[in-house]
Structure formats: structure tokens, C-alpha cells
Amino acid sequence: MEKFPSDFVWGYATASYQIEGAANEGGRGPSIWDTFCKVPGNIRDGSNGDIATDSYHRYKEDVALLKSYGVRAYRFSLSWSRIIPLGGRQDPVNQEGVAFYRSLIEELLKNDITPYVTLYHWDLPQGLHDRYGGWLNKEEIVQDYVNYAKICFTAFGDLVQNWITHNEPWCVSCLGYQKGVFAPGHKSNTEPWIVAHNLILAHAFTVKLYRDDFKAVQKGQIGITLDFHWPIPYDETPENVEAVKRATDFKLGEFADPIYKGYYPARVKAVIGDRLPEFTAEELAVVKGSSDFFGFNTYTSQIIQDGGDDETNGYVKVGHTRADGTQLGTEAHCSWLQSYPPGFRSLLNYLWKTYEKPIYVTENGFAVKNENVLPLEGVVLDTDRIDYFDGYANAMLQAVVEDGVPVKGYFGWSLLDNFEWADGYETRFGVTYVDYKTQKRTPKQSSQFLKKVCVAHPVFVPLDPHTFISLQW
Ligand code: PNW
């Protein structure tokens, strides 16, 4: 009979561009996602975040939902271009944007919900991209990012004690600058490595600023959120075992190794050569150790095979089909996601052993297949999502209680159905159903399931890593 520790943090996560809407209100400037969405073909259903879930206007309703779901934490992101519409350190601060986020934070605190604030969840001010190439320009972007962070620490730091610099820098650099499927839609084999490098520097100098000038008074913690899915070798051949190590270094080590250990992974250096920028000794001193915790998002596990031409994944082929033809788990609405709880337990163990930092799971969730139907009589029975959360919560419990991994918190993705980037509104990750015509919110059954997990502290009875006992809810 095992339980999560009583101080374990349960919450939900969202991101500004995916929920706020009000794209042309409140003094907000455009971001690279506004621009990217305008190009036909970039977003599957041709949509954008202009309205999204209208949370700019409905934030009180959203906070009430959080409260009703029994969570005590909320991870959301600030829109840089709502705070500094043109983005740069010489540009004016938009007091209306600052006031909006202060109201949201105050509403959370009034309801006993602790804010976890992400500074950057992909919506770079378009002005900075136009002016000097945005993330490609080290000299400018690092200073502008640090300045933006300083404004946020100053404006909100009396109320916020948990800061996350970037969300998923691999997605920013590789999906945005190599595959071109995310903003700004570049396809290059040099840019992703420059962008990754500059993201790391912007993160590190921001953490330095917080530690030097704010931490003593505000007493908060600050770190970064990476993304990683547990890689499983297709078979035990040396090529496929090595492929797993390469995939790990390219996707995780590229960011985690400099930040937690102080160097780029040798396997990445060997392949990328002089396309991978180098840190100066002075920069490295700031980069190494620049995260108070290990924040990460994870959704699935992957079967890895050597080969293919996908450089940013380390020349591996990624799938969910085992050598014997079976599937890892239940398939989601998006092809990259299948549920596989045992991989989550393995991953938590790996991260703790490798990086030795307390862990926050800053996103985890599931998009049920063809959930795009209006709820019948107000009931959304999202069984696959319930099974997913059941399995993943159990796997996490095993990691915490049986393996001793210090997982401090868990944020379900997501509070609401929302704008799922290149998938538009077709893919729904929320525990709350949103009718995009009326903006009516309907709690799905999964929200009630997770409520039991985090409020009632039910007792789980873990068996072996492949067997999970379902909670009765
Ligand atoms: C994360 N993939 O993105 C993001 O942090 C969220 O904003 C997003 O809504 C959520 O996961 C669900 O997708 C990902 O293609 C985007 O492997 C793409 C992938 C993974 C995560």
C-alpha cells in the first residue's frame, strides 16, 4: 500500500498562445506563431490562436475549474509580446499586459493555487524575428530575453516563486528551424544548432540574473523544462542499442548535458562538428548548474532503430511497433503518441540517476482519438485518457516510493482542450471539453479521475511494472 508524499504538487499546465486568444487586444504585439499560422498549409485545419479558448477574458472561469479539480498548482506561460509588444530591451512595456497577468496570479492565490510560470512557450515577438533574426542572433536575443525576464521578475516575483525559463527547447530549435513544422518554419541544417545554443545561453543568463538580483528577496526556484520520451531499442543489436544512446544525446543531452553537467554530448559533437557552436569558458561557468530542478514534459515511449536521415533526432527511426509486430500501447489522436506507463517509470529513474536533480513533470497527457464530438448531455467519457492517467500516475508512484526518485510535482496537459499548434483544434488534450463555437467548458470524466488521485490520495497497489490496478472512480 503506497501513497504519494503529502507535499507532492499536483497541477495542470497550459501555454499562452494555446489558450489566451485576444490576439489583437490589450496591447499585445504579434508573435512568430501569429505569422506562421497565416501561411496556408502550416496548420492542419487552417486555424490560429486569435481566439483559442478565450482565456484572456475567461481566466476566472478557468481558475474556478482548477479549484473544482482539486489541484493546488497551475503552470501557465507569459506571452512575451503581451508584456513587451515589440519584444526588445529598448521597447516599451505594455502595462495592460502586466496587469492581466497580475490579475490572473492574484486570482490563483485567492484560490490557494500556486503559480508555476513559464517565461517562454514558443511565442517569440515577431518584432525581434524581423529586426535581427530572433533566436539566430546571439548578441541581441540573449540580452532581450534577460531584459524580458527581469521585467517579469520585477512585476510578478513578489507573488511567484516557481519559474521556468523555456518550454521544450528541442521543439523550438528542431521543429522550428530544421523540420519547419513549427514557427518560424525554417528548414535548415545549420540553424537548429545555433538556436539551441542561444536558447541555452538565454536560459542560463536569466537564471544568473534571478539568483544574483531576485532570489534572496523573492526566495523562489528557477529551472528549465526539456522534453523527452523514453527510448526503447528495437532489438539488442549493437547498432540499435547505440542508436538509443544517440537519440538520447541528440534530444535530451543536447540541452541537459550543458545545463546540468557543463558540456555538449560527445555523440552530438561528433556528428554536427563545427555547426555546433562552442561556449566560451565564461559562458560555460554560467550555463553549468543553471537549473534548480529537472523540469520535463513526456508523453510516450518510442521504439528506436538505427538509420534514416533525421539529423536532429540523431539519425534514428522512431516508432511504436515492436520487433514482434505488437504495439507499445493505446494510440492517441496524434501519431507520435502511444501510452506506455512502464517507460515513464524507467525515464524518471534515468533522469534522477543521470542528472541528480529533483524532478517536476511539467506536462503529461493524452489526446483521445476522434474526441471531436460534442458531449452528450454534458458527459465526456474519455476512457483512454483515464487509463493513461491511471497508468502514468501508478508508474510515477512506483518511481517515487519503490525506486526513491524525488519527483516533486506533476502537471497534467492540459487544463482545457486548446490550440494544438500545427494540429490546430483537431487534437484535444484537455481534461475539460471546450466547445469552440460557444466557449462552453465541460469537465471530462478524466478530470474527476485525477481529482480522486490528487485530493482523496487513494492508495495504489503497484504490482510489477507492467501491471496496474485501476482506481475505482
Ligand atoms: C508539447 N511531438 O509539445 C508542448 O509543450 C505543448 O504545448 C503541447 O500542446 C503538448 O506537448 C502536446 O503536444 C509537443 O511531435 C509537440 O513529439 C510535439 C511533440 C511533442 C510535444
Short mmCIF file of C-alpha atoms in Angstrom, two decimals, residues 138-396:
data_model
loop_
_atom_site.label_atom_id
_atom_site.label_comp_id
_atom_site.label_asym_id
_atom_site.label_seq_id
_atom_site.Cartn_x
_atom_site.Cartn_y
_atom_site.Cartn_z
CA LYS A 138 23.09 35.53 -30.01
CA GLU A 139 24.26 39.06 -29.16
CA GLU A 140 20.76 40.52 -29.35
CA ILE A 141 18.41 37.75 -28.26
CA VAL A 142 20.21 36.83 -25.05
CA GLN A 143 20.10 40.44 -23.86
CA ASP A 144 16.49 40.91 -24.91
CA TYR A 145 15.39 37.69 -23.23
CA VAL A 146 17.18 38.56 -20.00
CA ASN A 147 15.59 42.00 -20.07
CA TYR A 148 12.14 40.48 -20.60
CA ALA A 149 12.76 38.08 -17.70
CA LYS A 150 13.86 40.97 -15.50
CA ILE A 151 10.62 42.79 -16.19
CA CYS A 152 8.68 39.64 -15.26
CA PHE A 153 10.64 39.00 -12.04
CA THR A 154 10.11 42.64 -11.08
CA ALA A 155 6.41 42.70 -11.97
CA PHE A 156 5.34 39.28 -10.60
CA GLY A 157 8.16 37.97 -8.44
CA ASP A 158 6.55 39.09 -5.17
CA LEU A 159 3.77 36.60 -5.94
CA VAL A 160 5.59 33.91 -7.93
CA GLN A 161 8.15 31.51 -6.52
CA ASN A 162 8.39 28.94 -9.30
CA TRP A 163 9.91 29.99 -12.61
CA ILE A 164 10.56 28.01 -15.77
CA THR A 165 12.64 29.70 -18.45
CA HIS A 166 11.96 27.75 -21.66
CA ASN A 167 9.46 25.09 -22.57
CA GLU A 168 10.94 22.30 -24.72
CA PRO A 169 13.90 23.99 -26.41
CA TRP A 170 14.31 20.93 -28.67
CA CYS A 171 10.89 21.67 -30.21
CA VAL A 172 11.82 25.34 -30.67
CA SER A 173 15.14 24.63 -32.38
CA CYS A 174 14.38 21.45 -34.32
CA LEU A 175 10.70 21.69 -35.17
CA GLY A 176 11.02 25.45 -35.79
CA TYR A 177 14.35 25.65 -37.63
CA GLN A 178 15.06 22.19 -39.09
CA LYS A 179 11.77 20.49 -39.87
CA GLY A 180 9.90 23.76 -40.37
CA VAL A 181 6.66 22.43 -38.85
CA PHE A 182 6.63 24.99 -36.03
CA ALA A 183 7.18 28.77 -36.18
CA PRO A 184 9.12 30.32 -37.78
CA GLY A 185 9.02 27.42 -40.27
CA HIS A 186 12.69 27.34 -41.31
CA LYS A 187 14.29 24.30 -42.89
CA SER A 188 18.00 24.43 -42.29
CA ASN A 189 20.76 22.11 -41.18
CA THR A 190 22.82 24.84 -39.51
CA GLU A 191 20.22 26.99 -37.75
CA PRO A 192 18.85 24.47 -35.21
CA TRP A 193 22.26 24.18 -33.54
CA ILE A 194 22.68 27.95 -33.34
CA VAL A 195 19.17 28.37 -31.96
CA ALA A 196 19.68 25.57 -29.41
CA HIS A 197 22.90 27.23 -28.28
CA ASN A 198 21.27 30.65 -27.94
CA LEU A 199 18.29 29.21 -26.08
CA ILE A 200 20.68 27.65 -23.56
CA LEU A 201 22.53 30.94 -23.13
CA ALA A 202 19.34 32.98 -22.74
CA HIS A 203 18.14 30.49 -20.12
CA ALA A 204 21.44 30.48 -18.24
CA PHE A 205 21.92 34.27 -18.09
CA THR A 206 18.31 34.62 -16.92
CA VAL A 207 18.91 32.15 -14.11
CA LYS A 208 22.05 34.07 -13.19
CA LEU A 209 20.06 37.29 -13.06
CA TYR A 210 17.42 35.68 -10.84
CA ARG A 211 19.99 34.21 -8.48
CA ASP A 212 22.07 37.42 -8.31
CA ASP A 213 19.32 40.01 -8.03
CA PHE A 214 16.00 38.45 -7.03
CA LYS A 215 16.35 35.13 -5.25
CA ALA A 216 17.44 36.48 -1.86
CA VAL A 217 14.28 38.56 -1.56
CA GLN A 218 11.77 36.56 -3.60
CA LYS A 219 13.01 33.15 -2.41
CA GLY A 220 11.90 31.27 -5.48
CA GLN A 221 13.31 28.47 -7.60
CA ILE A 222 14.07 28.62 -11.31
CA GLY A 223 14.80 26.00 -13.93
CA ILE A 224 14.08 24.79 -17.44
CA THR A 225 11.62 22.29 -18.95
CA LEU A 226 13.02 19.83 -21.51
CA ASP A 227 11.10 17.20 -23.42
CA PHE A 228 11.91 13.55 -23.77
CA HIS A 229 10.17 10.27 -24.47
CA TRP A 230 11.63 7.01 -23.17
CA PRO A 231 13.59 5.31 -25.97
CA ILE A 232 13.48 1.50 -26.26
CA PRO A 233 15.83 -0.32 -28.64
CA TYR A 234 14.06 -2.20 -31.43
CA ASP A 235 16.25 -5.18 -30.63
CA GLU A 236 19.52 -5.84 -28.85
CA THR A 237 21.79 -5.48 -31.89
CA PRO A 238 24.75 -3.15 -31.19
CA GLU A 239 23.52 -0.69 -33.87
CA ASN A 240 20.11 -0.29 -32.26
CA VAL A 241 21.48 -0.10 -28.73
CA GLU A 242 23.88 2.59 -29.89
CA ALA A 243 21.01 4.30 -31.74
CA VAL A 244 19.16 4.67 -28.43
CA LYS A 245 22.18 6.38 -26.88
CA ARG A 246 22.49 8.68 -29.87
CA ALA A 247 18.79 9.55 -29.80
CA THR A 248 19.09 10.32 -26.09
CA ASP A 249 22.08 12.59 -26.61
CA PHE A 250 20.53 14.46 -29.53
CA LYS A 251 17.16 15.07 -27.97
CA LEU A 252 17.89 15.29 -24.25
CA GLY A 253 21.65 15.55 -23.76
CA GLU A 254 21.96 18.44 -26.24
CA PHE A 255 20.27 20.62 -23.58
CA ALA A 256 20.54 18.68 -20.34
CA ASP A 257 24.27 17.94 -20.53
CA PRO A 258 25.43 21.58 -20.85
CA ILE A 259 22.93 22.76 -18.24
CA TYR A 260 23.46 20.04 -15.62
CA LYS A 261 26.99 18.86 -16.44
CA GLY A 262 28.68 21.65 -18.37
CA TYR A 263 29.35 20.16 -21.82
CA TYR A 264 27.69 19.14 -25.09
CA PRO A 265 27.40 15.35 -25.58
CA ALA A 266 30.32 13.80 -27.47
CA ARG A 267 27.97 11.96 -29.86
CA VAL A 268 26.34 15.22 -30.90
CA LYS A 269 29.70 16.94 -31.37
CA ALA A 270 30.97 14.03 -33.46
CA VAL A 271 28.07 14.27 -35.91
CA ILE A 272 27.47 18.03 -36.01
CA GLY A 273 31.13 19.11 -35.97
CA ASP A 274 31.67 22.84 -36.34
CA ARG A 275 27.99 23.51 -36.95
CA LEU A 276 27.65 23.18 -33.18
CA PRO A 277 28.71 26.49 -31.59
CA GLU A 278 31.10 26.41 -28.66
CA PHE A 279 30.64 28.04 -25.28
CA THR A 280 33.36 30.35 -24.03
CA ALA A 281 34.78 29.46 -20.62
CA GLU A 282 32.91 32.41 -19.15
CA GLU A 283 29.60 31.31 -20.69
CA LEU A 284 30.10 27.75 -19.56
CA ALA A 285 30.53 28.88 -15.97
CA VAL A 286 27.06 30.43 -16.20
CA VAL A 287 25.48 27.53 -18.09
CA LYS A 288 26.71 24.71 -15.85
CA GLY A 289 24.37 24.24 -12.91
CA SER A 290 21.81 26.71 -14.23
CA SER A 291 18.67 24.84 -13.19
CA ASP A 292 17.39 24.31 -9.67
CA PHE A 293 15.33 21.27 -10.71
CA PHE A 294 14.83 18.93 -13.63
CA GLY A 295 11.64 20.05 -15.38
CA PHE A 296 10.46 17.88 -18.22
CA ASN A 297 7.49 17.04 -20.38
CA THR A 298 6.86 13.49 -21.50
CA TYR A 299 4.01 11.79 -23.28
CA THR A 300 5.10 8.46 -24.67
CA SER A 301 7.88 5.90 -25.22
CA GLN A 302 9.49 5.18 -28.56
CA ILE A 303 10.95 2.14 -30.30
CA ILE A 304 14.28 3.22 -31.76
CA GLN A 305 16.12 1.82 -34.76
CA ASP A 306 19.39 2.90 -36.29
CA GLY A 307 19.18 4.71 -39.61
CA GLY A 308 17.21 7.25 -41.59
CA ASP A 309 18.11 10.86 -42.36
CA ASP A 310 16.66 12.67 -39.35
CA GLU A 311 19.67 14.55 -38.01
CA THR A 312 18.00 16.37 -35.11
CA ASN A 313 16.88 13.01 -33.70
CA GLY A 314 20.38 11.58 -34.14
CA TYR A 315 19.80 9.52 -37.30
CA VAL A 316 17.35 7.11 -35.76
CA LYS A 317 13.96 5.84 -36.86
CA VAL A 318 11.25 6.33 -34.27
CA GLY A 319 8.10 4.20 -33.97
CA HIS A 320 5.80 2.34 -31.62
CA THR A 321 5.86 -1.13 -33.19
CA ARG A 322 8.00 -3.78 -31.53
CA ALA A 323 10.09 -6.30 -33.47
CA ASP A 324 7.36 -8.90 -32.92
CA GLY A 325 4.82 -6.63 -34.59
CA THR A 326 2.92 -5.65 -31.41
CA GLN A 327 2.19 -2.03 -30.48
CA LEU A 328 3.55 -0.36 -27.36
CA GLY A 329 0.14 0.77 -26.18
CA THR A 330 -3.07 2.60 -26.93
CA GLU A 331 -2.77 5.01 -29.84
CA ALA A 332 -3.68 8.67 -29.39
CA HIS A 333 -5.25 11.06 -31.88
CA CYS A 334 -1.74 12.12 -32.90
CA SER A 335 0.55 9.55 -34.47
CA TRP A 336 3.56 10.32 -32.22
CA LEU A 337 1.77 9.29 -29.04
CA GLN A 338 1.01 5.84 -27.63
CA SER A 339 0.51 5.20 -23.95
CA TYR A 340 3.22 3.14 -22.25
CA PRO A 341 3.42 3.67 -18.46
CA PRO A 342 6.44 1.41 -17.76
CA GLY A 343 8.56 3.71 -19.95
CA PHE A 344 7.62 6.62 -17.70
CA ARG A 345 8.96 4.81 -14.62
CA SER A 346 12.19 3.96 -16.46
CA LEU A 347 12.56 7.55 -17.62
CA LEU A 348 12.10 9.00 -14.13
CA ASN A 349 14.78 6.63 -12.85
CA TYR A 350 17.13 7.52 -15.71
CA LEU A 351 16.77 11.27 -15.18
CA TRP A 352 17.41 11.03 -11.45
CA LYS A 353 20.43 8.77 -11.88
CA THR A 354 21.90 10.86 -14.69
CA TYR A 355 21.22 14.43 -13.57
CA GLU A 356 20.63 14.13 -9.81
CA LYS A 357 18.11 16.93 -9.50
CA PRO A 358 14.61 16.93 -8.00
CA ILE A 359 12.12 16.34 -10.79
CA TYR A 360 8.99 18.16 -11.89
CA VAL A 361 6.88 16.51 -14.57
CA THR A 362 5.71 19.77 -16.11
CA GLU A 363 3.48 18.12 -18.77
CA ASN A 364 1.98 14.70 -19.30
CA GLY A 365 -1.25 13.83 -21.03
CA PHE A 366 -3.14 12.11 -23.80
CA ALA A 367 -5.25 13.07 -26.83
CA VAL A 368 -8.14 10.65 -27.21
CA LYS A 369 -8.89 9.54 -30.77
CA ASN A 370 -11.75 11.34 -32.50
CA GLU A 371 -12.83 13.18 -29.41
CA ASN A 372 -14.12 15.96 -31.61
CA VAL A 373 -17.76 15.35 -30.77
CA LEU A 374 -19.97 17.48 -28.62
CA PRO A 375 -20.55 15.95 -25.20
CA LEU A 376 -23.84 14.11 -24.90
CA GLU A 377 -25.88 15.52 -22.03
CA GLY A 378 -22.78 17.07 -20.59
CA VAL A 379 -20.83 13.84 -20.13
CA VAL A 380 -17.48 13.23 -21.79
CA LEU A 381 -16.37 9.71 -21.03
CA ASP A 382 -12.72 9.88 -22.10
CA THR A 383 -11.80 6.34 -21.13
CA ASP A 384 -8.46 6.21 -22.96
CA ARG A 385 -7.32 9.35 -21.13
CA ILE A 386 -8.42 7.92 -17.78
CA ASP A 387 -6.48 4.72 -18.49
CA TYR A 388 -3.48 6.81 -19.48
CA PHE A 389 -3.50 8.90 -16.29
CA ASP A 390 -4.12 5.79 -14.22
CA GLY A 391 -1.12 4.02 -15.72
CA TYR A 392 1.18 7.05 -15.63
CA ALA A 393 0.26 8.01 -12.05
CA ASN A 394 0.93 4.45 -10.95
CA ALA A 395 4.25 4.33 -12.80
CA MET A 396 5.24 7.61 -11.14
#
